[in-house]
Amino acid sequence: MRVVIAEDAVLLREGLAGLLERFGHTVVASVGDAPALVEAVTEHRPEAVVTDVRMPPGFTDEGLRAALELRAGNPGLAVLVLSQYVEQTYAAELLESGGGAGVGYLLKDRIGDVREFVDALDRVAAGGTVVDPEVVRQLLRRRRDPLARLTPREQEVLGLIAEGRSNASIGKELHVTEAAVAKHIANIFAKLDLPPAADGHRRVLAVLTYLKG
Amino acid sequence: MLNRTALEALTRRPLPFLASAWPWRGAAYLAASAVPGLAAGLVVAAVAAGTLVSTALGVVAGLAALAVAAVVVAPFERLRLRLVDAVPVPRVRNRRGREAALAVMTLFVLWWIDLIMLSVTIGGPVVLALTPVLQGELAPLAGVLSTVAGVLLLPVAAYTITAWGGARGAMARAVLAPAQSELSEVLRSRARLVDAFEMERRRIERDLHDGAQQRLVSLSMSLGLAGLDLPEGSEAARLVRQAHDEAKRALAELRELIRGVHSQVLTDRGLAAAVQDVAGRSPVPVDVDVELPGRLPAPVEVTAYYVVTEALANLAKHSGAARGSVTGRVERGTLVVEVRDDGAGGADPARGTGLTGLADRLAVVEGRLSLSSPPGGPTRLRAEIPC
C-alpha cells in the first residue's frame, strides 16, 4: 500500500516510515506540516494517509483539518489520525467525514504495539473504522440514551465494533461464538433504531451514535 | 509596622518617630519647594518684562513661561513625592494632563505655603532658642526660659512638618493617580500574573509534547519492533516486553500530566468542546449543555474552563453524586456557567482551597462565583463572567 506520513517530529516520522516499510508498505512521502501533506497527497495519490493532529504552522489541529479537507476532495482516501491524547470532538469530526468509512483515530501510544498498529492501518485502508480503545472507554462512562438501553455485554460489543473489529475477532475477545456476536450486534442495531437497509454502514452508524453520546 | 508614607509614620510612638528620618524627609520635601518658587518667580519676571513693551506681549510671555515651568516642575513634583511617599505611583491614563495640573497648583499656591510652613515651624523655635543672643538686654531668666521653650518646641515642629509634608504628598498623589486607579492597577497586575502562569503552562505542555512524549513514542516503537525479532519465550523477549510495558505506562502517565497542565482542545476549539471533553472523562456521568455564540475572549474561556474542571473534580471526589450537569450560556454580555449534581451537598468554601482558588481566579476577570450546597444536596455552583 502507498502511504503518506505527516508528522512534525523528525524522529517519529522516520520511525513510522521505517515501521510501515518493514511491514511491506511503500511510504511515498513523509512531510512535516499540513500544507506539505495536502501537496504530497495531490502529487502522489496514495491509498492512505497517516497524520498527526497538531502540526505546524499553527500547532493547533492543522493535521486533522487537512485530513478532513483531503477526504472531502478524494473520496476513498483512507486516513489514520494520530493524536497525543484522546479528543472526542476530533474523533467525532473525523468519523462524520464520509460516513466514517476508511478513517481511524488512534492515540500515538498505540504505535508501540507495532503489529496492532499496522493492522489498524490495514483495516482503515480496507474501508473500516478504527476508534481508539481509550475513546471508547471514556464514552462507555457516559451512559446516555439511547445507549442506556444497551446491556453491559452489548456495550462491550459496541466498543469492540468501534475499534474496527470483525465479528470473528470480537467473538475471540469475548470468548463467545461468532453467532452469539451476530445476535448481540442485531440487538444493538435494533435498540439504536438502525434499519437493516443501511446494512453496509450500520456498524459505523452505531459507532457514531455512540460517539455523539 | 512598615511606614511607607509620612502620614503613616506619624502614628508611630514619639521617640522612634523623632529618631527616624521622616521629619528630615518632610523638611527636605518642603524645602524643595524653592525650585517651583524659583520657576514661579521666572514666570512673574517674564510677565513683567513683557508688559514693559506691551500688555499683550506680557500675557504671551507669561503663558509661555508658565508652560515651560509646568513641564519642568511636573517631573520634579513626581520625583520629590518619593521623599514623603514610598508607595509607587501607578500608571494612569492622561498622565501628562494630571502632571500639568499638579504643576500649575504647585506654581500658584503650594510652593509658598510650603515655604511659609517650613520657615514658621522651624524659624519660630529657633528664634526663641536664640533669644539671649539676639536680644542682649533681656533679663537672664527670661532668656533661659525662651531658650528652653524654643528647644522644647522643636519636636513639635517635627510633627507639624511631617504632617504637612504627608498631607501635601497625599494631595499630589490624589492628583497624579485617583484612588480607583490603584485598585485597577492591582487587578491588572493580577491579570498579568494569571496570564504569565497561563503562558508558562502552555510552554511546559509544548515542551513535554514535543520532547519527552515524542521520544517515549519512538522508544515504545523501537521496543515493539525489537520484540518482533526476538524468539518467543526467550529471556530477552521477556525483558523487552517488560521494558515496552513500562514505556507504555510512562506514556499514559505523561498524557494525563500534559492534559492537566493545559487543554489543547480549549485553545483549538473553544469552551464548549473543552467542557464536553472534560465531562467525558468524568467518572460520574455528566450531561453537557453548553451553547455559545462563538469563541469568547481567551481569559474568559480559560477561567470558565478551570471552574468546570475544578467543579467536576470536586463532584467526582466529594459529592457522592450519581449524575451531574454543566450548562453554559451567554446572557446579556455575561457568560453564565452552572455545574450541578444530585449528591450529598454540604460543599463549604471554608474547607479546602479549591473553591476559594476558583473565586480568586474569577475575581481577576471581574467574575462572580456563587454556591448553593445545603446538607443533603443538591449542589449548584454558578460562575458569572462578563465577556
Coordinates of C-alpha atoms in Angstrom, one line a residue:
Chain A
M1 CA 0.0 0.0 0.0
R2 CA 1.2 3.5 -0.8
V3 CA 1.2 5.8 2.3
V4 CA 1.9 9.4 3.0
I5 CA 3.0 10.3 6.5
A6 CA 2.6 13.7 8.1
E7 CA 4.3 14.2 11.5
D8 CA 6.4 17.2 12.6
A9 CA 8.7 15.3 15.0
V10 CA 11.5 14.1 12.7
L11 CA 12.4 11.2 15.0
L12 CA 8.9 9.8 15.0
R13 CA 8.4 10.5 11.3
E14 CA 11.4 8.5 10.3
G15 CA 10.4 5.7 12.8
L16 CA 6.9 5.5 11.4
A17 CA 8.3 5.3 7.8
G18 CA 10.7 2.5 8.8
L19 CA 7.9 0.7 10.6
L20 CA 5.5 0.8 7.7
E21 CA 8.1 -0.2 5.2
R22 CA 9.1 -3.1 7.3
F23 CA 5.5 -4.4 7.1
G24 CA 5.6 -4.1 3.3
H25 CA 4.0 -0.7 2.7
T26 CA 5.5 2.0 0.5
V27 CA 5.9 5.4 2.1
V28 CA 5.7 7.7 -0.9
A29 CA 6.2 10.9 1.1
S30 CA 6.8 11.8 4.7
V31 CA 6.2 15.5 5.5
G32 CA 6.3 17.8 8.5
D33 CA 3.4 20.2 8.1
A34 CA -0.2 20.4 6.9
P35 CA 0.3 22.3 3.6
A36 CA 3.0 19.8 2.6
L37 CA 0.6 17.0 3.4
V38 CA -2.0 18.4 1.1
E39 CA 0.7 18.8 -1.6
A40 CA 2.0 15.3 -1.2
V41 CA -1.4 13.7 -1.5
T42 CA -2.2 15.7 -4.6
E43 CA 1.1 14.7 -6.1
H44 CA 1.4 11.0 -5.1
R45 CA -2.3 10.0 -4.9
P46 CA -1.6 7.5 -2.0
E47 CA -4.2 5.0 -0.7
A48 CA -3.7 6.0 2.9
V49 CA -2.6 9.0 5.0
V50 CA -1.2 8.7 8.5
T51 CA -1.2 12.1 10.1
D52 CA -0.6 13.8 13.5
V53 CA -3.3 16.2 14.7
R54 CA -1.1 19.0 15.9
M55 CA 1.3 20.3 13.3
P56 CA 3.0 23.5 12.1
P57 CA 2.4 26.2 11.2
G58 CA -0.1 26.9 14.0
F59 CA 0.5 23.9 16.2
T60 CA -3.3 23.5 16.7
D61 CA -5.3 21.0 14.8
E62 CA -3.9 21.6 11.3
G63 CA -3.3 17.9 10.7
L64 CA -6.9 17.0 11.4
R65 CA -8.3 19.8 9.3
A66 CA -6.0 18.9 6.4
A67 CA -7.1 15.2 6.7
L68 CA -10.8 16.2 6.6
E69 CA -10.2 18.5 3.6
L70 CA -8.3 15.8 1.8
R71 CA -11.1 13.3 2.4
A72 CA -13.7 15.7 1.1
G73 CA -11.6 16.1 -2.2
N74 CA -10.5 12.5 -2.5
P75 CA -13.3 10.0 -1.7
G76 CA -11.9 6.7 -0.8
L77 CA -8.7 8.1 0.7
A78 CA -8.1 6.3 3.9
V79 CA -7.0 8.5 6.8
L80 CA -5.5 7.4 10.1
V81 CA -5.2 10.2 12.5
L82 CA -2.7 10.0 15.4
S83 CA -3.3 12.1 18.5
Q84 CA -1.2 12.7 21.6
Y85 CA -4.4 12.4 23.7
V86 CA -8.0 11.3 23.4
E87 CA -10.1 14.0 22.0
Q88 CA -13.8 13.1 21.4
T89 CA -14.5 16.2 19.4
Y90 CA -11.8 15.3 16.9
A91 CA -12.8 11.7 16.8
A92 CA -16.4 12.6 16.1
E93 CA -15.5 15.1 13.4
L94 CA -13.3 12.5 11.7
L95 CA -15.9 9.7 11.8
E96 CA -18.6 12.0 10.4
S97 CA -16.5 12.6 7.3
G98 CA -17.5 10.3 4.5
G99 CA -19.8 8.3 6.8
G100 CA -16.9 7.1 8.9
A101 CA -15.7 4.6 6.3
G102 CA -11.9 4.4 5.9
V103 CA -11.0 6.5 8.9
G104 CA -9.2 5.8 12.1
Y105 CA -8.4 7.8 15.2
L106 CA -5.7 6.4 17.5
L107 CA -3.5 7.6 20.3
K108 CA 0.1 7.9 19.4
D109 CA 0.8 5.4 22.2
R110 CA -0.6 2.7 20.0
I111 CA 2.3 2.9 17.5
G112 CA 4.3 1.0 20.0
D113 CA 2.1 -2.0 19.6
V114 CA 3.5 -2.3 16.1
R115 CA 1.5 -5.3 14.8
E116 CA -1.8 -3.9 16.1
F117 CA -0.9 -0.5 14.7
V118 CA -0.2 -1.8 11.2
D119 CA -3.4 -4.0 11.4
A120 CA -5.4 -0.9 12.3
L121 CA -4.0 0.9 9.2
D122 CA -4.9 -2.1 7.1
R123 CA -8.5 -2.1 8.4
V124 CA -8.8 1.7 7.7
A125 CA -7.4 1.2 4.2
A126 CA -9.9 -1.6 3.6
G127 CA -12.7 0.9 4.4
G128 CA -13.1 0.1 8.1
T129 CA -13.5 2.4 11.0
V130 CA -11.0 2.3 13.9
V131 CA -11.5 4.2 17.1
D132 CA -9.0 4.2 19.9
P133 CA -10.0 2.0 22.9
E134 CA -9.4 4.9 25.2
V135 CA -12.1 7.0 23.4
V136 CA -14.4 4.0 23.6
R137 CA -13.7 3.6 27.3
Q138 CA -14.5 7.3 28.0
L139 CA -17.7 7.1 26.1
L140 CA -18.8 4.0 28.0
R141 CA -18.8 6.1 31.1
R142 CA -21.4 8.3 29.7
R143 CA -24.4 6.1 29.6
R144 CA -26.8 8.3 27.9
D145 CA -29.9 7.4 25.9
P146 CA -30.2 5.6 23.6
L147 CA -27.0 3.8 24.8
A148 CA -28.6 3.4 28.2
R149 CA -30.8 0.8 26.7
L150 CA -27.9 -1.5 25.8
T151 CA -26.9 -4.2 28.2
P152 CA -23.4 -4.2 29.5
R153 CA -22.5 -7.0 27.2
E154 CA -23.9 -5.1 24.2
Q155 CA -22.0 -2.0 25.2
E156 CA -18.8 -4.1 25.3
V157 CA -19.6 -5.4 21.8
L158 CA -20.3 -1.9 20.5
G159 CA -16.9 -0.8 22.0
L160 CA -15.2 -3.5 20.0
I161 CA -17.0 -2.6 16.9
A162 CA -15.8 0.9 17.3
E163 CA -12.2 -0.4 17.4
G164 CA -12.9 -1.8 13.9
R165 CA -13.0 -5.4 14.9
S166 CA -14.7 -8.1 12.8
N167 CA -17.3 -10.4 14.3
A168 CA -14.8 -13.2 14.5
S169 CA -12.3 -11.1 16.3
I170 CA -15.0 -9.9 18.7
G171 CA -16.0 -13.4 19.4
K172 CA -12.5 -14.4 20.2
E173 CA -12.0 -11.4 22.5
L174 CA -15.2 -12.2 24.5
H175 CA -14.8 -16.0 24.3
V176 CA -18.2 -16.5 22.6
T177 CA -19.2 -17.9 19.2
E178 CA -19.5 -15.7 16.1
A179 CA -23.2 -16.4 16.1
A180 CA -23.6 -15.0 19.6
V181 CA -21.7 -11.9 18.5
A182 CA -24.0 -11.5 15.5
K183 CA -27.0 -11.7 17.8
H184 CA -25.6 -9.0 20.1
I185 CA -25.0 -6.8 17.1
A186 CA -28.5 -7.3 15.8
N187 CA -29.8 -6.3 19.2
I188 CA -27.6 -3.2 19.2
F189 CA -28.9 -2.2 15.8
A190 CA -32.5 -2.6 16.9
K191 CA -32.0 -0.7 20.1
L192 CA -30.2 2.2 18.3
D193 CA -33.0 2.3 15.6
L194 CA -30.7 1.5 12.7
P195 CA -32.8 -0.1 9.9
P196 CA -31.5 -3.2 8.1
A197 CA -31.5 -1.2 4.8
A198 CA -28.4 0.7 5.9
D199 CA -26.6 -2.5 6.5
G200 CA -23.2 -1.7 4.9
H201 CA -22.7 1.2 7.2
R202 CA -24.7 0.2 10.2
R203 CA -21.6 -0.6 12.2
V204 CA -20.3 2.9 11.5
L205 CA -23.6 4.5 12.3
A206 CA -23.7 2.6 15.6
V207 CA -20.3 3.9 16.5
L208 CA -21.4 7.4 15.5
T209 CA -24.4 7.2 17.8
Y210 CA -22.0 6.1 20.4
L211 CA -19.5 8.9 19.8
K212 CA -22.2 11.6 19.9
G213 CA -23.4 10.3 23.2
Chain B
M1 CA 5.0 48.1 61.3
L2 CA 6.2 49.3 57.9
N3 CA 5.8 53.0 57.4
R4 CA 5.7 53.8 53.7
T5 CA 4.3 57.3 53.8
A6 CA 4.9 60.3 56.1
L7 CA 1.3 60.2 57.3
E8 CA 1.7 56.5 58.3
A9 CA 4.9 57.4 60.2
L10 CA 3.0 59.9 62.3
T11 CA 1.2 57.0 64.0
R12 CA 4.5 55.6 65.4
R13 CA 5.4 56.2 69.1
P14 CA 7.1 59.6 69.6
L15 CA 10.7 58.6 70.3
P16 CA 11.1 56.2 67.3
F17 CA 9.3 58.8 65.2
L18 CA 11.6 61.6 66.2
A19 CA 14.6 59.4 65.8
S20 CA 13.5 58.4 62.3
A21 CA 14.3 60.1 59.0
W22 CA 10.7 61.1 58.4
P23 CA 10.9 64.7 59.9
W24 CA 14.0 65.3 57.9
R25 CA 12.4 63.9 54.8
G26 CA 9.4 66.1 55.4
A27 CA 11.6 69.1 55.8
A28 CA 13.6 68.3 52.7
Y29 CA 10.3 67.8 50.8
L30 CA 9.0 71.2 51.8
A31 CA 12.4 73.0 51.3
A32 CA 12.4 71.6 47.8
S33 CA 9.5 74.0 47.1
A34 CA 12.2 76.6 46.5
V35 CA 12.5 75.1 43.0
P36 CA 8.9 75.7 41.9
G37 CA 9.2 79.0 43.8
L38 CA 12.1 80.0 41.5
A39 CA 10.1 78.8 38.5
A40 CA 7.1 80.9 39.6
G41 CA 9.5 83.9 40.0
L42 CA 10.7 83.4 36.5
V43 CA 7.0 83.4 35.2
V44 CA 6.4 86.6 37.1
A45 CA 9.6 88.1 35.7
A46 CA 8.6 87.1 32.2
V47 CA 5.2 88.8 32.6
A48 CA 6.8 91.9 34.0
A49 CA 9.4 92.1 31.3
G50 CA 6.8 91.5 28.5
T51 CA 4.4 94.1 29.9
L52 CA 7.2 96.8 29.7
V53 CA 6.8 96.5 25.9
S54 CA 3.1 95.9 25.7
T55 CA 0.3 94.2 27.7
A56 CA -0.3 91.6 25.0
L57 CA 3.4 90.6 24.9
G58 CA 3.3 90.4 28.8
V59 CA 0.4 87.9 28.6
V60 CA 2.1 85.8 25.8
A61 CA 5.4 85.8 27.6
G62 CA 3.7 84.8 30.9
L63 CA 1.8 81.9 29.3
A64 CA 4.9 80.7 27.5
A65 CA 6.9 80.8 30.7
L66 CA 4.1 79.0 32.6
A67 CA 4.0 76.2 30.0
V68 CA 7.8 75.8 30.2
A69 CA 7.7 75.9 34.0
A70 CA 4.8 73.3 34.1
V71 CA 6.9 70.9 32.0
V72 CA 9.9 71.3 34.3
V73 CA 8.0 71.3 37.6
A74 CA 5.8 68.2 36.9
P75 CA 8.6 65.6 36.8
F76 CA 10.2 67.4 39.8
E77 CA 7.0 67.0 41.8
R78 CA 6.7 63.4 40.9
L79 CA 10.3 62.8 41.9
R80 CA 10.2 64.6 45.2
L81 CA 6.9 62.8 46.2
R82 CA 9.2 59.8 47.0
L83 CA 10.5 61.7 50.0
V84 CA 7.2 61.5 51.8
D85 CA 5.5 58.6 50.0
A86 CA 7.5 55.4 49.1
V87 CA 4.5 53.7 47.5
P88 CA 5.0 53.7 43.7
V89 CA 2.5 55.8 41.8
P90 CA 0.6 53.6 39.4
R91 CA 0.5 54.4 35.7
V92 CA -2.8 56.0 34.8
R93 CA -4.4 57.3 31.6
N94 CA -3.9 61.0 30.9
R95 CA -0.7 61.1 32.9
R96 CA 0.6 64.3 31.2
G97 CA -2.6 66.2 32.0
R98 CA -2.5 65.2 35.6
E99 CA 1.1 66.2 35.9
A100 CA 0.4 69.6 34.4
A101 CA -2.5 70.2 36.8
L102 CA -0.2 69.4 39.7
A103 CA 2.5 71.7 38.3
V104 CA 0.0 74.6 38.0
M105 CA -1.3 74.0 41.5
T106 CA 2.3 74.0 42.8
L107 CA 3.4 77.1 40.9
F108 CA 0.4 79.2 42.0
V109 CA -0.3 78.1 45.6
L110 CA 1.5 75.2 47.1
W111 CA 5.1 76.3 47.0
W112 CA 4.7 79.4 49.1
I113 CA 2.5 77.6 51.6
D114 CA 5.3 75.0 51.9
L115 CA 8.0 77.6 52.4
I116 CA 6.0 79.7 54.9
M117 CA 5.1 76.5 56.8
L118 CA 8.7 75.4 56.9
S119 CA 10.0 78.8 58.0
V120 CA 7.4 79.4 60.7
T121 CA 7.7 75.9 62.2
I122 CA 11.5 75.9 62.2
G123 CA 12.1 79.6 62.4
G124 CA 9.8 80.1 65.5
P125 CA 11.6 77.7 67.9
V126 CA 15.0 78.7 66.5
V127 CA 14.3 82.4 67.1
L128 CA 13.0 81.6 70.6
A129 CA 16.0 79.5 71.4
L130 CA 18.4 82.2 70.2
T131 CA 16.6 85.0 72.1
P132 CA 19.5 85.6 74.6
V133 CA 21.9 86.1 71.7
L134 CA 19.5 88.2 69.6
Q135 CA 18.3 90.4 72.5
G136 CA 21.2 91.0 74.7
E137 CA 19.4 93.4 77.1
L138 CA 16.8 90.8 78.1
A139 CA 16.7 89.6 81.7
P140 CA 18.8 86.4 82.1
L141 CA 15.9 84.3 83.4
A142 CA 13.6 85.3 80.6
G143 CA 16.4 84.4 78.1
V144 CA 16.9 81.0 79.6
L145 CA 13.1 80.4 79.7
S146 CA 12.7 81.3 76.0
T147 CA 15.7 79.1 75.0
V148 CA 14.1 76.2 76.8
A149 CA 10.7 76.9 75.2
G150 CA 12.4 77.1 71.8
V151 CA 14.2 73.7 72.2
L152 CA 11.1 72.1 73.5
L153 CA 9.1 73.3 70.5
L154 CA 11.5 71.7 68.0
P155 CA 9.9 68.2 68.4
V156 CA 6.5 69.8 67.9
A157 CA 7.9 71.3 64.7
A158 CA 9.0 67.9 63.6
Y159 CA 5.3 66.7 63.8
T160 CA 4.0 69.8 62.1
I161 CA 6.4 69.5 59.2
T162 CA 5.9 65.8 58.7
A163 CA 2.1 66.2 58.9
W164 CA 2.1 69.0 56.3
G165 CA 4.6 67.1 54.1
G166 CA 2.4 64.0 54.3
A167 CA -0.8 65.8 53.6
R168 CA 0.8 67.7 50.7
G169 CA 2.1 64.3 49.4
A170 CA -1.3 62.7 49.6
M171 CA -2.7 65.7 47.7
A172 CA -0.1 65.3 45.0
R173 CA -0.8 61.5 44.8
A174 CA -4.5 62.1 44.5
V175 CA -3.9 64.4 41.5
L176 CA -1.4 62.1 39.9
A177 CA -3.4 58.9 40.3
P178 CA -7.0 58.9 41.6
A179 CA -7.9 56.3 44.2
Q180 CA -9.6 53.7 42.0
S181 CA -6.7 53.6 39.7
E182 CA -4.7 51.8 42.3
L183 CA -7.4 49.2 42.6
S184 CA -7.5 48.7 38.8
E185 CA -3.7 48.6 38.8
V186 CA -3.9 45.7 41.4
L187 CA -6.5 43.9 39.2
R188 CA -4.3 44.4 36.1
S189 CA -1.2 43.1 37.9
R190 CA -3.2 40.1 39.0
A191 CA -4.4 39.6 35.5
R192 CA -0.8 39.8 34.2
L193 CA 0.2 37.2 36.8
V194 CA -2.5 34.8 35.7
D195 CA -1.6 35.4 32.0
A196 CA 2.1 34.7 32.9
F197 CA 1.1 31.5 34.6
E198 CA -1.0 30.5 31.6
M199 CA 1.8 31.2 29.2
E200 CA 4.1 29.1 31.4
R201 CA 1.7 26.2 31.4
R202 CA 1.4 26.3 27.7
R203 CA 5.2 26.3 27.4
I204 CA 5.6 23.3 29.7
E205 CA 2.9 21.4 27.8
R206 CA 4.5 22.2 24.5
D207 CA 8.0 21.1 25.8
L208 CA 6.6 17.9 27.1
H209 CA 4.7 17.2 23.9
D210 CA 7.5 18.0 21.6
G211 CA 10.2 16.4 23.7
A212 CA 9.5 13.7 26.2
Q213 CA 6.3 12.4 24.6
Q214 CA 7.7 12.0 21.1
R215 CA 10.8 10.3 22.5
L216 CA 8.8 7.9 24.5
V217 CA 6.6 7.1 21.5
S218 CA 9.8 6.4 19.5
L219 CA 11.2 4.3 22.3
S220 CA 8.0 2.3 22.5
M221 CA 8.0 1.8 18.8
S222 CA 11.7 0.6 18.8
L223 CA 10.9 -1.8 21.7
G224 CA 7.8 -3.1 19.8
L225 CA 9.9 -3.7 16.7
A226 CA 12.7 -5.4 18.8
G227 CA 10.1 -7.7 20.3
L228 CA 9.1 -8.9 16.9
D229 CA 12.7 -10.1 16.1
L230 CA 13.3 -11.9 19.4
P231 CA 12.5 -15.6 19.7
E232 CA 9.2 -16.1 21.6
G233 CA 9.7 -17.3 25.2
S234 CA 13.3 -16.2 25.4
E235 CA 14.6 -14.2 28.4
A236 CA 15.5 -11.3 26.1
A237 CA 11.9 -11.2 24.7
R238 CA 10.5 -11.2 28.3
L239 CA 12.8 -8.2 29.2
V240 CA 12.0 -6.3 26.1
R241 CA 8.3 -6.8 26.7
Q242 CA 8.7 -5.6 30.3
A243 CA 10.5 -2.5 29.1
H244 CA 7.9 -1.9 26.5
D245 CA 5.1 -2.1 29.1
E246 CA 7.0 0.4 31.3
A247 CA 7.3 2.7 28.3
K248 CA 3.6 2.5 27.6
R249 CA 2.7 3.2 31.2
A250 CA 5.1 6.2 31.3
L251 CA 3.3 7.4 28.1
A252 CA -0.1 7.1 29.7
E253 CA 1.0 9.0 32.8
L254 CA 2.7 11.7 30.7
R255 CA -0.5 12.0 28.7
E256 CA -2.6 12.7 31.8
L257 CA 0.0 15.1 33.1
I258 CA 0.1 17.1 29.9
R259 CA -3.7 17.3 29.8
G260 CA -3.8 18.5 33.4
V261 CA -1.3 21.3 32.5
H262 CA -3.0 22.8 29.5
S263 CA -6.1 21.9 27.5
Q264 CA -5.1 22.0 23.8
V265 CA -8.8 21.5 22.7
L266 CA -9.7 24.6 24.6
T267 CA -7.2 26.6 22.6
D268 CA -8.2 24.9 19.3
R269 CA -12.0 24.5 19.6
G270 CA -13.1 26.7 22.4
L271 CA -15.1 26.3 25.6
A272 CA -18.0 24.1 24.5
A273 CA -15.7 21.4 23.1
A274 CA -13.3 21.5 26.0
V275 CA -16.2 21.2 28.5
Q276 CA -17.6 18.3 26.5
D277 CA -14.2 16.7 26.6
V278 CA -13.6 17.1 30.4
A279 CA -17.1 15.9 31.1
G280 CA -16.4 12.8 29.0
R281 CA -13.5 11.9 31.3
S282 CA -15.5 12.3 34.5
P283 CA -16.1 9.1 36.3
V284 CA -19.6 10.4 37.2
P285 CA -21.8 10.7 34.1
V286 CA -22.2 14.4 33.3
D287 CA -24.8 15.9 30.9
V288 CA -23.4 18.9 28.9
D289 CA -25.5 21.7 27.5
V290 CA -23.2 24.5 26.5
E291 CA -24.3 26.8 23.7
L292 CA -22.2 29.8 23.0
P293 CA -22.5 32.4 20.2
G294 CA -18.9 31.6 19.2
R295 CA -15.4 32.0 20.6
L296 CA -15.1 34.1 23.8
P297 CA -12.1 36.1 24.8
A298 CA -9.3 33.8 25.9
P299 CA -9.2 34.8 29.6
V300 CA -12.9 34.2 29.8
E301 CA -12.7 30.8 28.2
V302 CA -9.7 29.7 30.4
T303 CA -11.3 30.9 33.6
A304 CA -14.7 29.2 32.8
Y305 CA -12.8 26.0 31.9
Y306 CA -11.0 26.0 35.2
V307 CA -14.3 26.5 37.0
V308 CA -15.8 23.5 35.2
T309 CA -12.7 21.2 35.7
E310 CA -12.4 22.1 39.4
A311 CA -16.2 21.7 39.9
L312 CA -16.2 18.3 38.2
A313 CA -13.2 17.1 40.1
N314 CA -15.0 18.0 43.4
L315 CA -18.1 16.4 42.1
A316 CA -16.3 13.1 41.5
K317 CA -14.3 13.3 44.7
H318 CA -16.7 14.5 47.4
S319 CA -20.3 14.8 46.2
G320 CA -21.3 11.1 46.0
A321 CA -23.5 12.2 43.1
A322 CA -24.8 9.7 40.6
R323 CA -25.2 12.3 37.9
G324 CA -24.0 15.8 37.1
S325 CA -24.7 18.5 34.6
V326 CA -22.9 21.5 33.1
T327 CA -24.8 24.3 31.4
G328 CA -23.3 27.4 29.7
R329 CA -24.9 30.4 28.1
V330 CA -24.1 34.0 27.3
E331 CA -26.8 36.2 28.8
R332 CA -26.7 39.9 28.3
G333 CA -23.0 40.1 27.9
T334 CA -22.2 37.7 30.7
L335 CA -21.1 34.1 30.4
V336 CA -23.1 32.1 33.0
V337 CA -21.7 28.6 33.7
E338 CA -23.5 26.3 36.1
V339 CA -22.4 22.9 37.4
R340 CA -25.0 20.9 39.3
D341 CA -25.1 17.5 40.9
D342 CA -27.6 15.3 42.7
G343 CA -25.1 14.5 45.5
A344 CA -25.0 14.9 49.3
G345 CA -24.4 18.7 49.3
G346 CA -22.6 20.4 52.1
A347 CA -19.8 21.8 50.0
D348 CA -18.1 24.5 52.1
P349 CA -15.7 27.1 50.6
A350 CA -14.1 27.5 54.1
R351 CA -12.7 23.9 53.8
G352 CA -10.1 23.3 51.2
T353 CA -8.6 25.7 48.8
G354 CA -10.4 24.6 45.6
L355 CA -13.4 26.9 45.9
T356 CA -11.5 29.9 47.2
G357 CA -9.0 29.4 44.4
L358 CA -11.8 29.5 41.9
A359 CA -13.2 32.6 43.4
D360 CA -9.8 34.2 43.2
R361 CA -9.4 33.3 39.5
L362 CA -12.9 34.7 38.8
A363 CA -12.0 37.9 40.6
V364 CA -9.2 38.5 38.1
V365 CA -11.7 38.6 35.2
E366 CA -14.2 40.5 37.4
G367 CA -16.4 37.5 37.6
R368 CA -18.5 36.1 40.4
L369 CA -18.9 32.7 42.0
S370 CA -22.0 31.6 43.9
L371 CA -22.5 28.3 45.5
S372 CA -25.6 26.6 46.9
S373 CA -25.0 23.3 48.6
P374 CA -27.4 22.6 51.5
P375 CA -26.7 19.4 53.5
G376 CA -28.5 16.7 51.7
G377 CA -27.9 18.4 48.4
P378 CA -28.3 19.2 45.6
T379 CA -25.1 21.3 44.9
R380 CA -25.2 24.1 42.4
L381 CA -22.1 26.1 41.5
R382 CA -22.6 29.2 39.4
A383 CA -20.0 31.3 37.8
E384 CA -20.7 34.6 36.0
I385 CA -18.0 36.2 33.9
P386 CA -18.5 39.5 31.9
C387 CA -17.4 39.0 28.3

